Coordinates of C-alpha atoms and ligand atoms in Angstrom, one line a residue:
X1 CA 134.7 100.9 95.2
X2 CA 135.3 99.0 91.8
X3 CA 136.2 100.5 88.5
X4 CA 133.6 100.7 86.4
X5 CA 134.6 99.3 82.8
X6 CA 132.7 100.5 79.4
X7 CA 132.2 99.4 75.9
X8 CA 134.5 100.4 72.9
X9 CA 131.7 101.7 70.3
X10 CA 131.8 104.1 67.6
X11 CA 135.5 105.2 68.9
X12 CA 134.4 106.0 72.0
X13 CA 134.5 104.2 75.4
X14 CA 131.0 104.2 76.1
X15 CA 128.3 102.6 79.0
X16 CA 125.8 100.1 77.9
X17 CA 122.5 101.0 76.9
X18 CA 120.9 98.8 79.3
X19 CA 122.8 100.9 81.9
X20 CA 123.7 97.1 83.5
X21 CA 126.9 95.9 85.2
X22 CA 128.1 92.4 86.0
X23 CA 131.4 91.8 88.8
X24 CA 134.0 90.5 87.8
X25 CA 136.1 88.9 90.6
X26 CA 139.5 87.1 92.0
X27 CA 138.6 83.3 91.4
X28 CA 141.7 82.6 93.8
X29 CA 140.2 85.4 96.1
X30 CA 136.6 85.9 95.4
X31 CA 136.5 89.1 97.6
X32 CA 138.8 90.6 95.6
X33 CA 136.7 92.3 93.2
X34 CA 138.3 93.4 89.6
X35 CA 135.3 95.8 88.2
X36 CA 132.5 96.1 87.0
X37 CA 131.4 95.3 83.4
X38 CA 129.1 96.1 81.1
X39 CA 126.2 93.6 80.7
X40 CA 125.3 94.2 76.9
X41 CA 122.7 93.5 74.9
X42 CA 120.7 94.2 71.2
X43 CA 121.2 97.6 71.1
X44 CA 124.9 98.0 72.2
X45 CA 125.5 95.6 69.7
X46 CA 123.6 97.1 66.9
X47 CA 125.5 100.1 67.9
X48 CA 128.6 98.6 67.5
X49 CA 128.0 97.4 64.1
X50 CA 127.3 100.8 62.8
X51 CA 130.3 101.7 64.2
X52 CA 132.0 98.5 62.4
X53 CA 130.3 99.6 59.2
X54 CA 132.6 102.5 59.1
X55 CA 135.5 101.5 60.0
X56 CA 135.4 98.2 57.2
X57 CA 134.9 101.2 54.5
X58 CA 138.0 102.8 55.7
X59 CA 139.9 99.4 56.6
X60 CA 139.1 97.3 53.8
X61 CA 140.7 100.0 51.5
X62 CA 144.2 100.1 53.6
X63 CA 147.1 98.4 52.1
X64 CA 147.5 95.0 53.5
X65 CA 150.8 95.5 54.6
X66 CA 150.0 99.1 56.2
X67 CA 147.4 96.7 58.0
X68 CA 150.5 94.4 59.3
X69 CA 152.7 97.9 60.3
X70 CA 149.5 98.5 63.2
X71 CA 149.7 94.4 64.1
X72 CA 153.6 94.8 64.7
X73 CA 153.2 98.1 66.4
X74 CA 150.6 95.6 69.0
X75 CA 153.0 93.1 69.4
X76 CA 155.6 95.6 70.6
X77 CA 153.1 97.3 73.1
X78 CA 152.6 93.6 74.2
X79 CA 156.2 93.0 74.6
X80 CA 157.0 95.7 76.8
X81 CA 153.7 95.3 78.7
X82 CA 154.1 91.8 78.8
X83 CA 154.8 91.4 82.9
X84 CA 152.1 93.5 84.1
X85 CA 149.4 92.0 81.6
X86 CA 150.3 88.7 82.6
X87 CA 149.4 89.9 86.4
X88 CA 146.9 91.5 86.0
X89 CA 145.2 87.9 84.1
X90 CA 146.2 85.6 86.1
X91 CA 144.4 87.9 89.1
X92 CA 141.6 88.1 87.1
X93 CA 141.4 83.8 85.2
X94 CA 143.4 82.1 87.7
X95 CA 146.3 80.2 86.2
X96 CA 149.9 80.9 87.3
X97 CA 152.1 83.5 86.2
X98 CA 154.3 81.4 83.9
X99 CA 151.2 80.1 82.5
X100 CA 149.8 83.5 81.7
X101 CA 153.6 85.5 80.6
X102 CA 153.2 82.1 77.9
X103 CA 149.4 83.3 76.9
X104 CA 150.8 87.1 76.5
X105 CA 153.7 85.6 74.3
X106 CA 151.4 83.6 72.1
X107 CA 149.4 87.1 71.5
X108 CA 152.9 89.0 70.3
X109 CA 153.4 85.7 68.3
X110 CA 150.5 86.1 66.4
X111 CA 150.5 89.8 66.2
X112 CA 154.3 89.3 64.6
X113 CA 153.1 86.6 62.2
X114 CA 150.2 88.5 61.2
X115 CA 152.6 91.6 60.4
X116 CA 154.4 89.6 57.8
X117 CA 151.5 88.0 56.5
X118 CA 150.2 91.6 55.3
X119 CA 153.2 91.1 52.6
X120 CA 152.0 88.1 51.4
X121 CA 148.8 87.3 51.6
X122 CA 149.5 85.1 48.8
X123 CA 146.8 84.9 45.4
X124 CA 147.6 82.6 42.4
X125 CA 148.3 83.5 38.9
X126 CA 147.2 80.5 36.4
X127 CA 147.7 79.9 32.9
X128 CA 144.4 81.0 30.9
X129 CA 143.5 77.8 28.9
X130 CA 142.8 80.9 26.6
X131 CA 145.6 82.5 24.2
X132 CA 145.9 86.6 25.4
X133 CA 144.0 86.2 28.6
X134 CA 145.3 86.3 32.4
X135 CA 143.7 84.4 35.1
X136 CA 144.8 85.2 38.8
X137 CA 143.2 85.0 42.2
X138 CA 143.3 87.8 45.0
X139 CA 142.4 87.9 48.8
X140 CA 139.5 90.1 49.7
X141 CA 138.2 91.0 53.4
X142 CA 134.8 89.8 54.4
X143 CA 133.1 92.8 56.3
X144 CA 132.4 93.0 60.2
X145 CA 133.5 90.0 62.0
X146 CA 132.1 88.9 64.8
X147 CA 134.8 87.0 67.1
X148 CA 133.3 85.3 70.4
X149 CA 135.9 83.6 73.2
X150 CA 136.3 81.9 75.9
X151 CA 137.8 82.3 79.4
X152 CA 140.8 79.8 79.6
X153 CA 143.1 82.6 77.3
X154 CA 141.7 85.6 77.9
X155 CA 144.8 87.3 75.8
X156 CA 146.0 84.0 73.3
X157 CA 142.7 83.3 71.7
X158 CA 141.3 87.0 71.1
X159 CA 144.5 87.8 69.2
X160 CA 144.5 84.5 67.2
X161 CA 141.4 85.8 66.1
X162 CA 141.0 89.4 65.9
X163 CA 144.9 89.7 64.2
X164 CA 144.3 87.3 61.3
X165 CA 140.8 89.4 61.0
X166 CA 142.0 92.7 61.3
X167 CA 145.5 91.8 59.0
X168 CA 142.8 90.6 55.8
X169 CA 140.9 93.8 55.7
X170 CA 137.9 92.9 58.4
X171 CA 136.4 95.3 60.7
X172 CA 135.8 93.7 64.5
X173 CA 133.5 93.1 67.0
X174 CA 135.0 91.4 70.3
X175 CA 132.4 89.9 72.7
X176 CA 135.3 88.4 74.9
X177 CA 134.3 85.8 78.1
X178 CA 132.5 87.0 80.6
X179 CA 134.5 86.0 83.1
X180 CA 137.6 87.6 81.3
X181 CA 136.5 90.9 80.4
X182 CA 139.6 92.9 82.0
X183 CA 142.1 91.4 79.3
X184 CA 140.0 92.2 77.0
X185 CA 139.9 95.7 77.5
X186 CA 143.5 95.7 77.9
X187 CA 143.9 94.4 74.5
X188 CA 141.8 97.0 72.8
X189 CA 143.8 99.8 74.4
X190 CA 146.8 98.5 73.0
X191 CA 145.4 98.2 69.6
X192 CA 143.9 101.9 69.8
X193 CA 147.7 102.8 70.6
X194 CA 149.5 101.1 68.2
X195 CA 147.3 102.8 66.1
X196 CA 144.4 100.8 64.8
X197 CA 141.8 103.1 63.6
X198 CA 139.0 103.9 66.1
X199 CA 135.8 102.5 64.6
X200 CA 137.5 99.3 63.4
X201 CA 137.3 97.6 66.4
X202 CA 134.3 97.5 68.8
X203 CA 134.2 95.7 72.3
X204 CA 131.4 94.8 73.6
X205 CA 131.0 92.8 77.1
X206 CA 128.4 90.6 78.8
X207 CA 127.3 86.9 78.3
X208 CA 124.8 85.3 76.5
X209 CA 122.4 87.7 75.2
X210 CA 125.4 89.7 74.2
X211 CA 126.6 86.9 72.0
X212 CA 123.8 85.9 70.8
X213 CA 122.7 89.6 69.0
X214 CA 126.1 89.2 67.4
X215 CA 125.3 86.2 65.8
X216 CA 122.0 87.1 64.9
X217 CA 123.0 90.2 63.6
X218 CA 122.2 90.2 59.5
X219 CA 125.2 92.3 58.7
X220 CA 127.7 90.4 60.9
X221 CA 128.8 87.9 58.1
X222 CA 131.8 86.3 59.9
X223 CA 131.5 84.1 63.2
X224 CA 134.3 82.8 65.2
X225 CA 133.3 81.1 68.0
X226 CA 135.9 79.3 70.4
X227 CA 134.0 77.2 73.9
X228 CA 132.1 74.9 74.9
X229 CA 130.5 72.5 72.1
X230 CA 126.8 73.4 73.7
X231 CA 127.3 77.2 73.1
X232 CA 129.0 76.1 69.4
X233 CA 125.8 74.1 68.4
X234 CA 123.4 76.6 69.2
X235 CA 125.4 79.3 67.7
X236 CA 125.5 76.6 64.2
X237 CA 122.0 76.2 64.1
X238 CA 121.8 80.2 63.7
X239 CA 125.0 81.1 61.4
X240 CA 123.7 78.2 59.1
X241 CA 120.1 79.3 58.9
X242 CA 121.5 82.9 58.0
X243 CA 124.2 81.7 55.7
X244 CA 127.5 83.2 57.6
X245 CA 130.8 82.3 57.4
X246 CA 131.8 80.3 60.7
X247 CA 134.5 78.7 62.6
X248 CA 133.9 76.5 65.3
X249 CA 136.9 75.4 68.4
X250 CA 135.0 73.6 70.7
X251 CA 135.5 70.7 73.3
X252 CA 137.9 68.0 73.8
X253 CA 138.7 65.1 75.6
X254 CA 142.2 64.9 74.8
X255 CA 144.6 61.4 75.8
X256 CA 147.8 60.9 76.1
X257 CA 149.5 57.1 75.5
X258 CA 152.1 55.5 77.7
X259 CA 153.3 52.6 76.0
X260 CA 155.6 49.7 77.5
X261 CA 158.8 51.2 76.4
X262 CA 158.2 55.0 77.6
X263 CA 160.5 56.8 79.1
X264 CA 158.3 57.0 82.2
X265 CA 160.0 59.9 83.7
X266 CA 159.4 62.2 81.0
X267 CA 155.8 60.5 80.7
X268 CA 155.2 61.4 84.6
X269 CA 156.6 65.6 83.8
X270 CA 153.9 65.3 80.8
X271 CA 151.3 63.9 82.4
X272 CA 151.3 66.9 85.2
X273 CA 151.7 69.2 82.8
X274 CA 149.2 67.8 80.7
X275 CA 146.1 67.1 83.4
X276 CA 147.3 70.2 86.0
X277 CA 148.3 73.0 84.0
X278 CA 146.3 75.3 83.7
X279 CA 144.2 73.3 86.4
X280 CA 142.9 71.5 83.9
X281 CA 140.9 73.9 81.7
X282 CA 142.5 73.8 78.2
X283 CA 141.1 72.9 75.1
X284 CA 143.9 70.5 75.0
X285 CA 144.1 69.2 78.4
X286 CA 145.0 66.2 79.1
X287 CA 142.0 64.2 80.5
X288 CA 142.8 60.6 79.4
X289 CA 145.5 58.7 80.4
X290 CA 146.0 55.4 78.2
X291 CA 148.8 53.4 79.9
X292 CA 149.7 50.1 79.3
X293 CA 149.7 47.7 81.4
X294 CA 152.9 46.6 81.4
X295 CA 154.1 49.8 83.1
X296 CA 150.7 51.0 84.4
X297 CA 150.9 49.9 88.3
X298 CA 154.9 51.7 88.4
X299 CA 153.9 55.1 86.3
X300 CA 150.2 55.4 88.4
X301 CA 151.9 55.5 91.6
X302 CA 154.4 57.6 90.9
X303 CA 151.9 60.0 89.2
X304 CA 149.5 60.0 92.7
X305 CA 152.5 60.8 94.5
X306 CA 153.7 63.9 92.1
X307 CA 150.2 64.8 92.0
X308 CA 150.0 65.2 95.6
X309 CA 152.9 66.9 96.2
X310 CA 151.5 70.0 93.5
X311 CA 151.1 73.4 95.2
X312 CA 147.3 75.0 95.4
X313 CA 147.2 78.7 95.6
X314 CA 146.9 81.9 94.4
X315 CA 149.1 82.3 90.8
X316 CA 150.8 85.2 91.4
X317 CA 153.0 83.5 93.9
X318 CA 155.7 81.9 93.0
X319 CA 155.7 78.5 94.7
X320 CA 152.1 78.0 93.5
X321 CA 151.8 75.2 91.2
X322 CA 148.0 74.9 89.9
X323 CA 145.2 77.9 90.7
X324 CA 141.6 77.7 90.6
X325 CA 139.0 77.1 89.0
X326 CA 137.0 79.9 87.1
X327 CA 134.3 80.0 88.9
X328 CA 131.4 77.7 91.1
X329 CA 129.9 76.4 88.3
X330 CA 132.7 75.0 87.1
X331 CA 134.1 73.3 90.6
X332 CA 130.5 71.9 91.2
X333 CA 130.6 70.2 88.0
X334 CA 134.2 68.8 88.3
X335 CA 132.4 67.7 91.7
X336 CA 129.6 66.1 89.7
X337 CA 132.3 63.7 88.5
X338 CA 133.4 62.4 91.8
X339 CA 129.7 60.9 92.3
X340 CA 129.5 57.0 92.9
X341 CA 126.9 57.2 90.4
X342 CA 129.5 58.5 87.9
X343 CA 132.6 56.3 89.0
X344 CA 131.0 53.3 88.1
X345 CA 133.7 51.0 90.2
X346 CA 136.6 53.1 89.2
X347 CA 138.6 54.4 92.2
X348 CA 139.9 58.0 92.9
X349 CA 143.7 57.2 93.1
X350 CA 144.7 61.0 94.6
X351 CA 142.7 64.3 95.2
X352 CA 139.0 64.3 95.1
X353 CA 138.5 66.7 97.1
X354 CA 138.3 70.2 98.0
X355 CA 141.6 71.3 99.7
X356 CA 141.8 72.8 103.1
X357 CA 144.4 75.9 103.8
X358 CA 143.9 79.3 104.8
X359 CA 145.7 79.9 101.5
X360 CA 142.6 78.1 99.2
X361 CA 139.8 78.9 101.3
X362 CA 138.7 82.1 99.6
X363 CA 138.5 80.3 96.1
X364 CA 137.4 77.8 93.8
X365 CA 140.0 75.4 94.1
X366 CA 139.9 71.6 93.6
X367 CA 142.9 68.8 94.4
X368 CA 144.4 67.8 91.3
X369 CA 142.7 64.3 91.0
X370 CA 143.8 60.8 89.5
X371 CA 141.2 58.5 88.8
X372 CA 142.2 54.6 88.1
X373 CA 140.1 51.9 86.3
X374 CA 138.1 53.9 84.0
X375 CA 135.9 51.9 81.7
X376 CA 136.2 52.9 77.6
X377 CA 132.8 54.3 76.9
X378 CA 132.0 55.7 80.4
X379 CA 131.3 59.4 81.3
X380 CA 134.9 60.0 83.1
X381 CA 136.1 58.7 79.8
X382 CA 134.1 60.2 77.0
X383 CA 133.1 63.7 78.3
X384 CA 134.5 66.9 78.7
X385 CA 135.4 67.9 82.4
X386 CA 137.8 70.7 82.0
X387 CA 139.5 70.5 85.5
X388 CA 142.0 69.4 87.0
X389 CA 140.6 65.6 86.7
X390 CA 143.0 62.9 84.7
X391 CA 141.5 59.7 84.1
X392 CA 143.3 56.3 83.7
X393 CA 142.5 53.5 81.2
X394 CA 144.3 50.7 81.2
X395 CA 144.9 48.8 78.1
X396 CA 147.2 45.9 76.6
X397 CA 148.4 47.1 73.2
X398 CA 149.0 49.3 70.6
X399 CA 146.0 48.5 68.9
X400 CA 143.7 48.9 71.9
X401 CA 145.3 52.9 72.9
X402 CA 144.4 53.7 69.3
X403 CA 140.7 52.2 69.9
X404 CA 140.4 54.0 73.2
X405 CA 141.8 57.3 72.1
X406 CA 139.3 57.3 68.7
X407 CA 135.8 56.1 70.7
X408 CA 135.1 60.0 71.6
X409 CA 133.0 62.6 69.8
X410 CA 135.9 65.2 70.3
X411 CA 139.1 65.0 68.4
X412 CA 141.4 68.2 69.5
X413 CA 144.4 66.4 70.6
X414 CA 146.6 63.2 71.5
X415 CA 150.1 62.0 72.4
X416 CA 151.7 59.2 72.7
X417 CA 154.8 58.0 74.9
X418 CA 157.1 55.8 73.1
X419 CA 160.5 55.0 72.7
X420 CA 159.2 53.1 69.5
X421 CA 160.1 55.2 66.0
X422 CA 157.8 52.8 64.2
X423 CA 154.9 53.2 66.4
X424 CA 155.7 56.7 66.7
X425 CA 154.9 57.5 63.1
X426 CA 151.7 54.9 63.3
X427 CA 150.3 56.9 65.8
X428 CA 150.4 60.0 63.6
X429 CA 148.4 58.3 61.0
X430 CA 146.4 56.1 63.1
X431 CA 145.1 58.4 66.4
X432 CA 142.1 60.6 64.7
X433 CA 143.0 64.0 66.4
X434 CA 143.5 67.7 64.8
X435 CA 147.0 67.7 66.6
X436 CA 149.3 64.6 67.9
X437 CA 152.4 64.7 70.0
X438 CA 155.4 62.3 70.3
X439 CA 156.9 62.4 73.7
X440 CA 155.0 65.6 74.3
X441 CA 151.8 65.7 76.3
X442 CA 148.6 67.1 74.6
X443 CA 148.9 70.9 75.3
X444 CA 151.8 73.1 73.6
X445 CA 150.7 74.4 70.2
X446 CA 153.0 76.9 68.4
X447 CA 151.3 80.5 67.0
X448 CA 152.4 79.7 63.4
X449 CA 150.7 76.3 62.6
X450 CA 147.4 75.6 62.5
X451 CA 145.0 74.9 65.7
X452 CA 142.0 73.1 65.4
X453 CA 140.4 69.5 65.5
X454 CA 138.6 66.6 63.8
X455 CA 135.3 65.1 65.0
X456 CA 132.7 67.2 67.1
X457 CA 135.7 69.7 68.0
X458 CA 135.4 72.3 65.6
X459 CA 133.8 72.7 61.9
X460 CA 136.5 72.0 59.7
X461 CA 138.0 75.5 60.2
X462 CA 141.7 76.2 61.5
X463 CA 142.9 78.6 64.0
X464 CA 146.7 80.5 63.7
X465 CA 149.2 79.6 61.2
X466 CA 148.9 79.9 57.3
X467 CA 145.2 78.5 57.1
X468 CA 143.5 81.1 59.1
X469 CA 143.9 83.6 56.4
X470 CA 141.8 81.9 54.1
X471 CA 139.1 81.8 56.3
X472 CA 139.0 85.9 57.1
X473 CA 139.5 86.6 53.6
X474 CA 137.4 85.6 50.4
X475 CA 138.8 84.6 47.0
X476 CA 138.2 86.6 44.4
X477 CA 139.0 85.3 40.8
X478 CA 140.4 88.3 37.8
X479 CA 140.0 87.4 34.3
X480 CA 141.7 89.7 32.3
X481 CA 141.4 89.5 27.8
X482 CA 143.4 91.0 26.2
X483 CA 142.5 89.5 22.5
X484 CA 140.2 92.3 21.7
X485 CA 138.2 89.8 20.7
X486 CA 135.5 87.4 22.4
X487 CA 136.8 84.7 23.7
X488 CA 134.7 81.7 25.2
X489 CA 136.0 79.5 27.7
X490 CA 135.6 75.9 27.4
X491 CA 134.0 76.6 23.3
X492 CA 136.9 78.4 21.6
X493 CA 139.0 76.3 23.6
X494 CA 138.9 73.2 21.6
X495 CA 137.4 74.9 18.5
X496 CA 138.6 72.1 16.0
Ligands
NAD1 P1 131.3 78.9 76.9 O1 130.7 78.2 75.7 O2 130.5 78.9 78.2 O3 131.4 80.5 76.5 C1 132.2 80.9 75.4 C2 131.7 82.3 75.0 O4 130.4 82.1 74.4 C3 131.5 83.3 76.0 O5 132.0 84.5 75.5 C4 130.0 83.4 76.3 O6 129.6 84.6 76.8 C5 129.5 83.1 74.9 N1 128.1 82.6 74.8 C6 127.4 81.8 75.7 N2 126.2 81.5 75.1 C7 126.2 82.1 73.9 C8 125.2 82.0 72.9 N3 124.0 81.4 73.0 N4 125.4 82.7 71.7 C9 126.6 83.3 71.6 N5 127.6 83.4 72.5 C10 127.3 82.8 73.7 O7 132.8 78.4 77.1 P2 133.8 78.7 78.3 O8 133.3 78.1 79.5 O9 134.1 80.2 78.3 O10 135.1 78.0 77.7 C11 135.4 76.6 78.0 C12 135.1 75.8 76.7 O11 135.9 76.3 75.6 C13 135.6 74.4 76.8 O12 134.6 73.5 76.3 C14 136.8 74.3 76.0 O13 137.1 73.0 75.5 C15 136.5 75.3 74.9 N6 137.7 75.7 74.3 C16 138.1 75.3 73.0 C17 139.2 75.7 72.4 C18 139.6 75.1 71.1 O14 140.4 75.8 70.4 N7 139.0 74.0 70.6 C19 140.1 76.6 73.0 C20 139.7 77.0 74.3 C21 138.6 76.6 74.9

C-alpha cells in the first residue's frame, strides 16, 4: 500500500479538505507507485493563507540576517542529505542521478547565497538636495508569496524561489508540480528542521485548481510562476487584473551555433549534453541546432552516431545515459512531432521512435532523436518540444545563425561554437537570448547570477543571483529633517 502524503498548513501536516488523493508514480517504472498526494483546492488554500498571515507577522519582524542563519542551517541539511534526496528524485522525475545530485547542489547553492545575502541586503543612502536632511532607501518584505513550479527541478527551482522569498521577510506558499510532489515535501521537512518557523511556510499539492486559488487569492500579493508559457499567460491575465507582483519563467526554444571553425569535438559533447540531458526537458535545452554548412554533413553524422550509442533506462543505474519522459502526455506530444504533417520534407536523421528493451518497457521513454533539414519558421523549429528532440538548420553564415536563432517568440538561451574571438563577442551582443554561451551548450546556469530570458520567456523578472532580491522585497524610501524647520523639496531648493 502507498504512503499517503499531506499538506503543510497552519504548522501542521494536515489532509486536504476535499479528502482527495492523486498517485504519483515511477515514470521509468510506472508500476512503481511513490504515494499518494493531496489533490487541493479553495479551501486548503485559503487555509494555508491564514496560516501564512501569521507567520509573515512573526517573519517580517526577524532580523534579516537571523533569516539567512535558518537558510544556511537548509543548505547543511541538504548537504548531508544530498545522496539520498537525489534518489529518491530521480525515482520519482526521471533524470539520472548525476543529473539530479547537480539539482540538489544548485538548492544548497542558493540556500548558501541567500545566507549571506541576509547581511546585505543592500539600501542606498543619497545626498538630500536639502541642507540637514538624510535620504536613504531600505528593503522591505512583501507579504505571503505564492511560488508555483514546475516538474523538470523538483528541488533547484523551489529553492531558487522560496530562499530569496523566505531570506527578504516573505511568508510562503509552495504549490510544487504535480508530478513532483515527493521533493517537495522533502524540502519542507528540511526547512521545518533547520528551523524555519512553522506557519511561515505552507505546502500545498495538487494541479490546476490548486494553482489557480493561489493566484486568485486577494491576499497573496506575490506570484512566481516557473512552466509552460500557456499556464504563464493565463496566470498574467489574473495577477494583472488583481494588481500583484509577478514573475514569469516560461518556455524556450533554445539553439546552439556551430560555425565553420568549431572545434567539432567539443561541439558534438555539447550538443548531447545539450539536446539529451535531462531527456530533453529543460528550460534551456538545446532544441536547435544551427550548423554551418561548411561542417554540417561531418558534425551531423557524427552526432547520429553518438546519439545512437546513448543508454535508455532507469536513472538510478549507473550506465544509464538519458531517462524518461514525465509522463504520457508528454511522450505523445514529442510523438506529435514525428508526424509527416509536421516534418514538412525534413528527415529524422536517428531515433524517432519508441525504444524496445525489457529495460524501457515499463516507462515513458523516447530515442533521443536528430532531425535534419529543418526549415526556419517551421513548427520543429519555432516551438517548444521539451524532449529529447534536436532539430538541425542548416545555414551559410554568421549573419544567417543570428537570423535563425532571433525568428522565435522564446528567448531563454543560446550558444555558439567558435574558434572565432571576434565573432564570439558579436554573438553576445547580437543573439537576443536572456543567457548566451561560448563553446558551452545552452544548459549550465550558475546559482549566483541571474536566470531568466528576453522575448515571450519570462516578464522581465530574474531568477537567482543578485536581482532576485529586488523582486521579493519592496523599496521603501526614509526622509529624515533634521532642520527643525520646513523644508520643501524642489521650492527651498533653488529659493534664489
Ligand atoms: P506546467 O505549466 O504544466 O505546470 C507548471 C505548474 O503550474 C504546475 O505546478 C501546475 O500544477 C501549475 N498550473 C497548471 N495550470 C495552472 C493554472 N491555471 N494556474 C496556476 N497554476 C497552474 O509546466 P510543466 O509541464 O510542469 O513544466 C514544463 C514547462 O516549464 C516548460 O514549458 C519549460 O520550458 C518551463 N520551464 C521554464 C523554466 C524557466 O526558467 N524559464 C524553467 C523550468 C521549466
Amino acid at each position: 500500500m502507498a504512503k499517503t502524503f499531506k499538506n503543510f498548513i497552519g504548522g501542521k501536516w494536515v489532509a486536504p479538505v476535499s479528502g482527495r488523493y492523486f498517485q504519483n508514480r515511477n515514470p521509468a517504472d510506472t508500476r512503481d507507485v511513490i504515494g499518494r498526494f493531496p489533490d487541493s483546492g479553495a479551501a486548503d488554500i485559503a487555509a494555508a493563507v491564514k496560516s501564512a498571515q501569521a507567520g509573515f507577522e512573526l517573519w517580517s519582524r526577524t532580523p534579516a540576517p537571523l533569516r539567512g542563519d535558518v537558510l544556511r542551517r537548509v543548505g547543511d541539511i541538504l548537504v548531508a542529505r544530498k545522496e539520498e534526496i537525489a534518489d529518491a528524485m530521480t525515482r520519482e522525475m526521471g533524470k539520472v542521478l548525476a543529473e539530479t545530485r547537480g539539482d540538489v547542489q544548485e538548492g544548497i547553492d542558493t540556500a548558501y547565497y541567500a545566507a549571506t545575502e541576509g547581511r546585505r541586503l543592500f539600501g542606498r543612502t543619497v545626498p538630500s538636495e536639502l541642507r540637514r536632511k538624510w535620504a536613504m532607501s531600505v528593503r522591505r518584505p512583501i507579504g505571503i508569496a505564492g511560488l508555483i513550479t514546475p516538474f523538470n527541478f523538483p528541488m533547484a527551482i523551489p529553492t531558487w524561489k522560496a530562499f530569496p522569498a523566505l531570506l527578504s521577510g516573505n511568508s510562503v506558499i509552495l504549490k510544487p508540480s504535480e508530478d513532483v510532489p515527493h521533493t517537495a515535501h522533502l524540502l519542507v521537512e528540511i526547512l521545518l528542521e533547520a528551523g524555519l518557523p512553522e506557519q511561515v511556510i505552507q505546502l500545498v499539492h495538487g494541479g490546476e485548481a490548486a494553482g489557480r486559488a493561489l493566484v486568485s487569492h486577494p491576499r497573496v500579493p506575490v506570484i512566481s510562476f516557473t512552466g509552460s508559457s500557456s499556464t504563464g499567460s493565463a496566470i498574467g491575465e489574473v495577477c494583472g487584473r488583481m494588481h500583484k507582483r509577478l514573475s514569469l519563467e516560461m518556455g524556450g526554444k533554445n539553439a546552439m551555433i556551430v560555425m565553420d571553425d568549431a572545434d567539432l569535438s567539443l561541439a558534438l559533447d555539447g550538443a548531447l549534453w545539450g539536446a539529451f540531458g535531462t531527456t530533453g526537458q529543460r528550460c534551456t535545452a538545446t532544441s536547435r541546432l544551427i550548423v554551418h554548412r561548411k561542417v554540417h554533413d561531418r558534425f551531423v553524422a557524427r552526432l547520429v552516431d553518438a546519439a545512437e550509442r546513448l543508454v535508455l533506462g532507469d536513472g538510478r543505474e549507473s550506465r544509464t545515459q538519458v531517462g524518461p519522459l514525465i509522463h504520457a502526455a508528454a511522450r505523445d506530444k514529442v510523438e506529435g512531432y514525428l508526424d509527416p504533417a509536421v516534418l514538412q520534407g525534413a528527415s529524422v536523421v536517428s531515433g524517432g521512435s519508441r525504444p524496445r528493451s525489457a529495460r524501457t518497457a515499463n516507462g515513458f521513454f523516447y530515442r533521443p532523436t536528430v532531425i535534419d533539414g529543418v526549415k526556419p519558421g517551421s513548427r520543429l523549429a519555432t516551438e517548444e518540444i521539451f524532449g529529447p528532440v534536436l532539430s538541425v538548420i542548416r545555414v551559410g553564415s554568421y549573419e544567417q545563425a543570428v537570423r535563425v536563432n532571433n525568428e522565435v517568440q522564446y528567448g531563454l538561451s543560446s550558444s555558439i561554437y567558435t574558434g572565432n574571438v571576434n565573432l564570439a563577442f558579436r554573438a553576445l551582443e547580437d543573439l537576443q537570448n536572456g543567457i548566451t554561451y561560448v563553446n558551452a551548450p545552452t544548459i549550465g546556469a550558475e546559482a549566483h547570477l541571474p536566470f531568466g530570458g528576453v522575448k515571450q520567456t519570462g516578464n522581465g523578472h530574474r531568477e537567482g543571483g543578485w536581482e532576485v532580491f529586488d523582486f521579493y522585497s519592496e523599496t521603501k524610501v526614509c526622509y529624515v529633517d533634521f532642520s527643525g524647520a520646513l523644508q520643501r523639496a524642489q521650492i527651498d531648493t533653488y529659493d534664489v
